[in-house]
JSON list of C-alpha atoms in Angstrom, two decimals:
[
{"chain": "A", "resi": 1052, "resn": "UNK", "atom": "CA", "xyz": [157.81, 170.72, 118.13]},
{"chain": "A", "resi": 1053, "resn": "UNK", "atom": "CA", "xyz": [159.18, 173.78, 119.88]},
{"chain": "A", "resi": 1054, "resn": "UNK", "atom": "CA", "xyz": [159.51, 177.01, 117.97]},
{"chain": "A", "resi": 1055, "resn": "UNK", "atom": "CA", "xyz": [160.83, 180.49, 118.59]},
{"chain": "A", "resi": 1056, "resn": "UNK", "atom": "CA", "xyz": [157.42, 181.26, 120.09]},
{"chain": "A", "resi": 1057, "resn": "UNK", "atom": "CA", "xyz": [157.67, 178.42, 122.63]},
{"chain": "A", "resi": 1058, "resn": "UNK", "atom": "CA", "xyz": [154.98, 176.35, 120.98]},
{"chain": "A", "resi": 1059, "resn": "UNK", "atom": "CA", "xyz": [154.53, 172.58, 121.17]},
{"chain": "A", "resi": 1060, "resn": "UNK", "atom": "CA", "xyz": [152.35, 170.58, 118.83]},
{"chain": "A", "resi": 1061, "resn": "UNK", "atom": "CA", "xyz": [151.00, 167.11, 119.56]},
{"chain": "A", "resi": 1062, "resn": "UNK", "atom": "CA", "xyz": [150.25, 164.78, 116.67]},
{"chain": "A", "resi": 1063, "resn": "UNK", "atom": "CA", "xyz": [148.13, 161.69, 116.29]},
{"chain": "A", "resi": 1064, "resn": "UNK", "atom": "CA", "xyz": [150.55, 158.76, 116.13]},
{"chain": "A", "resi": 1065, "resn": "UNK", "atom": "CA", "xyz": [153.23, 159.29, 113.50]},
{"chain": "A", "resi": 1066, "resn": "UNK", "atom": "CA", "xyz": [151.02, 161.52, 111.36]},
{"chain": "A", "resi": 1067, "resn": "UNK", "atom": "CA", "xyz": [152.87, 164.84, 111.50]},
{"chain": "A", "resi": 1068, "resn": "UNK", "atom": "CA", "xyz": [150.20, 166.47, 109.36]},
{"chain": "A", "resi": 1069, "resn": "UNK", "atom": "CA", "xyz": [147.48, 165.49, 111.88]},
{"chain": "A", "resi": 1070, "resn": "UNK", "atom": "CA", "xyz": [147.81, 167.94, 114.77]},
{"chain": "A", "resi": 1071, "resn": "UNK", "atom": "CA", "xyz": [145.66, 167.14, 117.82]},
{"chain": "A", "resi": 1072, "resn": "UNK", "atom": "CA", "xyz": [146.47, 170.20, 119.93]},
{"chain": "A", "resi": 1073, "resn": "UNK", "atom": "CA", "xyz": [148.97, 173.03, 120.40]},
{"chain": "A", "resi": 1074, "resn": "UNK", "atom": "CA", "xyz": [150.53, 174.17, 123.68]},
{"chain": "A", "resi": 1075, "resn": "UNK", "atom": "CA", "xyz": [152.00, 177.64, 124.24]},
{"chain": "A", "resi": 1076, "resn": "UNK", "atom": "CA", "xyz": [153.65, 179.19, 127.26]},
{"chain": "A", "resi": 1077, "resn": "UNK", "atom": "CA", "xyz": [151.25, 181.72, 128.77]},
{"chain": "A", "resi": 1078, "resn": "UNK", "atom": "CA", "xyz": [154.03, 184.31, 129.07]},
{"chain": "A", "resi": 1079, "resn": "UNK", "atom": "CA", "xyz": [157.75, 184.48, 128.40]},
{"chain": "A", "resi": 1080, "resn": "UNK", "atom": "CA", "xyz": [158.87, 185.07, 131.99]},
{"chain": "A", "resi": 1081, "resn": "UNK", "atom": "CA", "xyz": [157.47, 182.64, 134.53]},
{"chain": "A", "resi": 1082, "resn": "UNK", "atom": "CA", "xyz": [158.41, 181.52, 138.02]},
{"chain": "A", "resi": 1083, "resn": "UNK", "atom": "CA", "xyz": [156.15, 178.49, 137.67]},
{"chain": "A", "resi": 1084, "resn": "UNK", "atom": "CA", "xyz": [155.12, 176.95, 134.38]},
{"chain": "A", "resi": 1085, "resn": "UNK", "atom": "CA", "xyz": [151.84, 178.17, 132.90]},
{"chain": "A", "resi": 1086, "resn": "UNK", "atom": "CA", "xyz": [150.70, 176.72, 129.59]},
{"chain": "A", "resi": 1087, "resn": "UNK", "atom": "CA", "xyz": [147.76, 177.48, 127.32]},
{"chain": "A", "resi": 1088, "resn": "UNK", "atom": "CA", "xyz": [146.34, 174.55, 125.34]},
{"chain": "A", "resi": 1089, "resn": "UNK", "atom": "CA", "xyz": [144.45, 174.96, 122.06]},
{"chain": "A", "resi": 1090, "resn": "UNK", "atom": "CA", "xyz": [142.61, 172.07, 120.42]},
{"chain": "A", "resi": 1091, "resn": "UNK", "atom": "CA", "xyz": [142.95, 171.72, 116.64]},
{"chain": "A", "resi": 1092, "resn": "UNK", "atom": "CA", "xyz": [139.38, 172.98, 116.15]},
{"chain": "A", "resi": 1093, "resn": "UNK", "atom": "CA", "xyz": [140.31, 176.29, 117.85]},
{"chain": "A", "resi": 1094, "resn": "UNK", "atom": "CA", "xyz": [141.90, 177.86, 114.77]},
{"chain": "A", "resi": 1095, "resn": "UNK", "atom": "CA", "xyz": [142.05, 181.50, 115.89]},
{"chain": "A", "resi": 1096, "resn": "UNK", "atom": "CA", "xyz": [143.54, 180.60, 119.31]},
{"chain": "A", "resi": 1097, "resn": "UNK", "atom": "CA", "xyz": [142.18, 183.75, 120.96]},
{"chain": "A", "resi": 1098, "resn": "UNK", "atom": "CA", "xyz": [140.68, 181.83, 123.88]},
{"chain": "A", "resi": 1099, "resn": "UNK", "atom": "CA", "xyz": [142.48, 178.80, 125.30]},
{"chain": "A", "resi": 1100, "resn": "UNK", "atom": "CA", "xyz": [140.68, 175.46, 125.60]},
{"chain": "A", "resi": 1101, "resn": "UNK", "atom": "CA", "xyz": [142.71, 174.28, 128.62]},
{"chain": "A", "resi": 1102, "resn": "UNK", "atom": "CA", "xyz": [145.28, 175.79, 130.97]},
{"chain": "A", "resi": 1103, "resn": "UNK", "atom": "CA", "xyz": [148.11, 174.01, 132.82]},
{"chain": "A", "resi": 1104, "resn": "UNK", "atom": "CA", "xyz": [149.59, 175.54, 135.98]},
{"chain": "A", "resi": 1105, "resn": "UNK", "atom": "CA", "xyz": [152.34, 174.02, 138.05]},
{"chain": "A", "resi": 1106, "resn": "UNK", "atom": "CA", "xyz": [155.81, 172.60, 138.12]},
{"chain": "A", "resi": 1107, "resn": "UNK", "atom": "CA", "xyz": [157.09, 169.21, 137.04]},
{"chain": "A", "resi": 1108, "resn": "UNK", "atom": "CA", "xyz": [160.11, 169.76, 139.32]},
{"chain": "A", "resi": 1109, "resn": "UNK", "atom": "CA", "xyz": [157.73, 169.97, 142.29]},
{"chain": "A", "resi": 1110, "resn": "UNK", "atom": "CA", "xyz": [155.72, 167.06, 140.85]},
{"chain": "A", "resi": 1111, "resn": "UNK", "atom": "CA", "xyz": [152.48, 169.01, 140.89]},
{"chain": "A", "resi": 1112, "resn": "UNK", "atom": "CA", "xyz": [150.22, 170.66, 138.34]},
{"chain": "A", "resi": 1113, "resn": "UNK", "atom": "CA", "xyz": [146.58, 171.54, 137.79]},
{"chain": "A", "resi": 1114, "resn": "UNK", "atom": "CA", "xyz": [144.87, 171.28, 134.42]},
{"chain": "A", "resi": 1115, "resn": "UNK", "atom": "CA", "xyz": [141.83, 173.49, 133.94]},
{"chain": "A", "resi": 1116, "resn": "UNK", "atom": "CA", "xyz": [139.12, 173.75, 131.32]},
{"chain": "A", "resi": 1117, "resn": "UNK", "atom": "CA", "xyz": [137.87, 177.27, 131.90]},
{"chain": "A", "resi": 1118, "resn": "UNK", "atom": "CA", "xyz": [137.51, 177.56, 135.68]},
{"chain": "A", "resi": 1119, "resn": "UNK", "atom": "CA", "xyz": [136.91, 173.82, 136.16]},
{"chain": "A", "resi": 1120, "resn": "UNK", "atom": "CA", "xyz": [139.75, 171.60, 137.38]},
{"chain": "A", "resi": 1121, "resn": "UNK", "atom": "CA", "xyz": [139.78, 168.54, 135.10]},
{"chain": "A", "resi": 1122, "resn": "UNK", "atom": "CA", "xyz": [143.00, 166.92, 136.34]},
{"chain": "A", "resi": 1123, "resn": "UNK", "atom": "CA", "xyz": [145.70, 167.26, 138.97]},
{"chain": "A", "resi": 1124, "resn": "UNK", "atom": "CA", "xyz": [149.14, 165.76, 139.27]},
{"chain": "A", "resi": 1125, "resn": "UNK", "atom": "CA", "xyz": [150.56, 165.54, 142.78]},
{"chain": "A", "resi": 1126, "resn": "UNK", "atom": "CA", "xyz": [153.66, 163.97, 144.18]},
{"chain": "A", "resi": 1127, "resn": "UNK", "atom": "CA", "xyz": [153.03, 160.95, 146.36]},
{"chain": "A", "resi": 1128, "resn": "UNK", "atom": "CA", "xyz": [154.70, 161.34, 149.74]},
{"chain": "A", "resi": 1129, "resn": "UNK", "atom": "CA", "xyz": [155.92, 158.05, 151.21]},
{"chain": "A", "resi": 1130, "resn": "UNK", "atom": "CA", "xyz": [159.29, 157.05, 152.60]},
{"chain": "A", "resi": 1131, "resn": "UNK", "atom": "CA", "xyz": [159.93, 154.85, 149.56]},
{"chain": "A", "resi": 1132, "resn": "UNK", "atom": "CA", "xyz": [159.00, 157.65, 147.17]},
{"chain": "A", "resi": 1133, "resn": "UNK", "atom": "CA", "xyz": [161.36, 160.04, 148.93]},
{"chain": "A", "resi": 1134, "resn": "UNK", "atom": "CA", "xyz": [164.15, 157.76, 147.74]},
{"chain": "A", "resi": 1135, "resn": "UNK", "atom": "CA", "xyz": [162.76, 157.33, 144.22]},
{"chain": "A", "resi": 1136, "resn": "UNK", "atom": "CA", "xyz": [161.72, 160.99, 143.65]},
{"chain": "A", "resi": 1137, "resn": "UNK", "atom": "CA", "xyz": [159.78, 160.08, 140.50]},
{"chain": "A", "resi": 1138, "resn": "UNK", "atom": "CA", "xyz": [156.52, 158.82, 141.91]},
{"chain": "A", "resi": 1139, "resn": "UNK", "atom": "CA", "xyz": [153.39, 160.90, 141.50]},
{"chain": "A", "resi": 1140, "resn": "UNK", "atom": "CA", "xyz": [149.65, 160.46, 141.08]},
{"chain": "A", "resi": 1141, "resn": "UNK", "atom": "CA", "xyz": [147.43, 161.92, 138.38]},
{"chain": "A", "resi": 1142, "resn": "UNK", "atom": "CA", "xyz": [143.75, 162.36, 139.21]},
{"chain": "A", "resi": 1143, "resn": "UNK", "atom": "CA", "xyz": [141.47, 162.87, 136.21]},
{"chain": "A", "resi": 1144, "resn": "UNK", "atom": "CA", "xyz": [137.81, 163.89, 136.39]},
{"chain": "A", "resi": 1145, "resn": "UNK", "atom": "CA", "xyz": [135.25, 161.50, 134.91]},
{"chain": "A", "resi": 1146, "resn": "UNK", "atom": "CA", "xyz": [134.67, 162.01, 131.20]},
{"chain": "A", "resi": 1147, "resn": "UNK", "atom": "CA", "xyz": [138.06, 163.62, 130.55]},
{"chain": "A", "resi": 1148, "resn": "UNK", "atom": "CA", "xyz": [140.40, 161.97, 128.01]},
{"chain": "A", "resi": 1149, "resn": "UNK", "atom": "CA", "xyz": [143.17, 160.35, 130.08]},
{"chain": "A", "resi": 1150, "resn": "UNK", "atom": "CA", "xyz": [145.55, 160.09, 127.10]},
{"chain": "A", "resi": 1151, "resn": "UNK", "atom": "CA", "xyz": [145.20, 163.85, 126.54]},
{"chain": "A", "resi": 1152, "resn": "UNK", "atom": "CA", "xyz": [146.02, 164.55, 130.20]},
{"chain": "A", "resi": 1153, "resn": "UNK", "atom": "CA", "xyz": [149.04, 162.22, 130.10]},
{"chain": "A", "resi": 1154, "resn": "UNK", "atom": "CA", "xyz": [150.25, 164.00, 126.95]},
{"chain": "A", "resi": 1155, "resn": "UNK", "atom": "CA", "xyz": [150.06, 167.36, 128.77]},
{"chain": "A", "resi": 1156, "resn": "UNK", "atom": "CA", "xyz": [152.03, 165.94, 131.71]},
{"chain": "A", "resi": 1157, "resn": "UNK", "atom": "CA", "xyz": [154.67, 164.63, 129.26]},
{"chain": "A", "resi": 1158, "resn": "UNK", "atom": "CA", "xyz": [154.94, 168.07, 127.64]},
{"chain": "A", "resi": 1159, "resn": "UNK", "atom": "CA", "xyz": [155.32, 169.65, 131.09]},
{"chain": "A", "resi": 1160, "resn": "UNK", "atom": "CA", "xyz": [158.11, 167.13, 131.79]},
{"chain": "A", "resi": 1161, "resn": "UNK", "atom": "CA", "xyz": [159.81, 167.94, 128.46]},
{"chain": "A", "resi": 1162, "resn": "UNK", "atom": "CA", "xyz": [159.70, 171.66, 129.22]},
{"chain": "A", "resi": 1163, "resn": "UNK", "atom": "CA", "xyz": [161.19, 171.08, 132.68]},
{"chain": "A", "resi": 1164, "resn": "UNK", "atom": "CA", "xyz": [163.90, 168.83, 131.21]},
{"chain": "A", "resi": 1165, "resn": "UNK", "atom": "CA", "xyz": [164.84, 171.47, 128.64]},
{"chain": "A", "resi": 1166, "resn": "UNK", "atom": "CA", "xyz": [165.11, 174.15, 131.34]},
{"chain": "A", "resi": 1167, "resn": "UNK", "atom": "CA", "xyz": [167.12, 171.83, 133.55]},
{"chain": "A", "resi": 1168, "resn": "UNK", "atom": "CA", "xyz": [169.58, 170.76, 130.85]},
{"chain": "A", "resi": 1169, "resn": "UNK", "atom": "CA", "xyz": [169.88, 173.75, 128.57]},
{"chain": "A", "resi": 1170, "resn": "UNK", "atom": "CA", "xyz": [168.83, 176.94, 130.34]},
{"chain": "A", "resi": 1171, "resn": "UNK", "atom": "CA", "xyz": [169.10, 179.75, 127.82]},
{"chain": "A", "resi": 1172, "resn": "UNK", "atom": "CA", "xyz": [169.50, 177.27, 124.96]},
{"chain": "A", "resi": 1173, "resn": "UNK", "atom": "CA", "xyz": [165.74, 176.66, 125.09]},
{"chain": "A", "resi": 1174, "resn": "UNK", "atom": "CA", "xyz": [165.09, 178.49, 121.83]},
{"chain": "A", "resi": 1175, "resn": "UNK", "atom": "CA", "xyz": [167.63, 176.34, 119.99]},
{"chain": "A", "resi": 1176, "resn": "UNK", "atom": "CA", "xyz": [166.11, 173.01, 121.09]},
{"chain": "A", "resi": 1177, "resn": "UNK", "atom": "CA", "xyz": [163.54, 171.21, 118.99]},
{"chain": "A", "resi": 1178, "resn": "UNK", "atom": "CA", "xyz": [161.51, 168.17, 119.80]},
{"chain": "A", "resi": 1179, "resn": "UNK", "atom": "CA", "xyz": [158.25, 166.53, 118.89]},
{"chain": "A", "resi": 1180, "resn": "UNK", "atom": "CA", "xyz": [155.72, 165.21, 121.35]},
{"chain": "A", "resi": 1181, "resn": "UNK", "atom": "CA", "xyz": [153.42, 162.60, 119.90]},
{"chain": "A", "resi": 1182, "resn": "UNK", "atom": "CA", "xyz": [150.31, 160.95, 121.11]},
{"chain": "A", "resi": 1183, "resn": "UNK", "atom": "CA", "xyz": [150.00, 157.28, 120.25]},
{"chain": "A", "resi": 1184, "resn": "UNK", "atom": "CA", "xyz": [146.80, 156.04, 118.69]},
{"chain": "A", "resi": 1185, "resn": "UNK", "atom": "CA", "xyz": [146.05, 154.27, 121.98]},
{"chain": "A", "resi": 1186, "resn": "UNK", "atom": "CA", "xyz": [147.31, 154.61, 125.50]},
{"chain": "A", "resi": 1187, "resn": "UNK", "atom": "CA", "xyz": [146.56, 152.05, 128.18]},
{"chain": "A", "resi": 1188, "resn": "UNK", "atom": "CA", "xyz": [146.48, 153.43, 131.71]}
]
């Protein structure tokens, strides 16, 4: 869900009361998207658990846990992909939850879509991003 504070919450399946993590924009004014991710166990949210930097428009982002890169999304450059424009690769470090990374990429896409379609109407939009109980990659 998006709020006046530009906050997104991800839920487990259809269980709205079961928040898995929260995503907040790092600052209000940004040239490139920067998101702070807080796991449900991080109740005071003073220190982020993960950080997302990048741009879905450019088909690239880096997901960090502290200073460690845990995943990267990069656009695949081939002649066929130049025509399709939607092809990209996500590389995830061993031991990192792939469903969690995919959920962050989906949120980044939702944010980009909102900016693209509504501009200043961002604060009026509301949506929910949900994580399914299972995700097959």
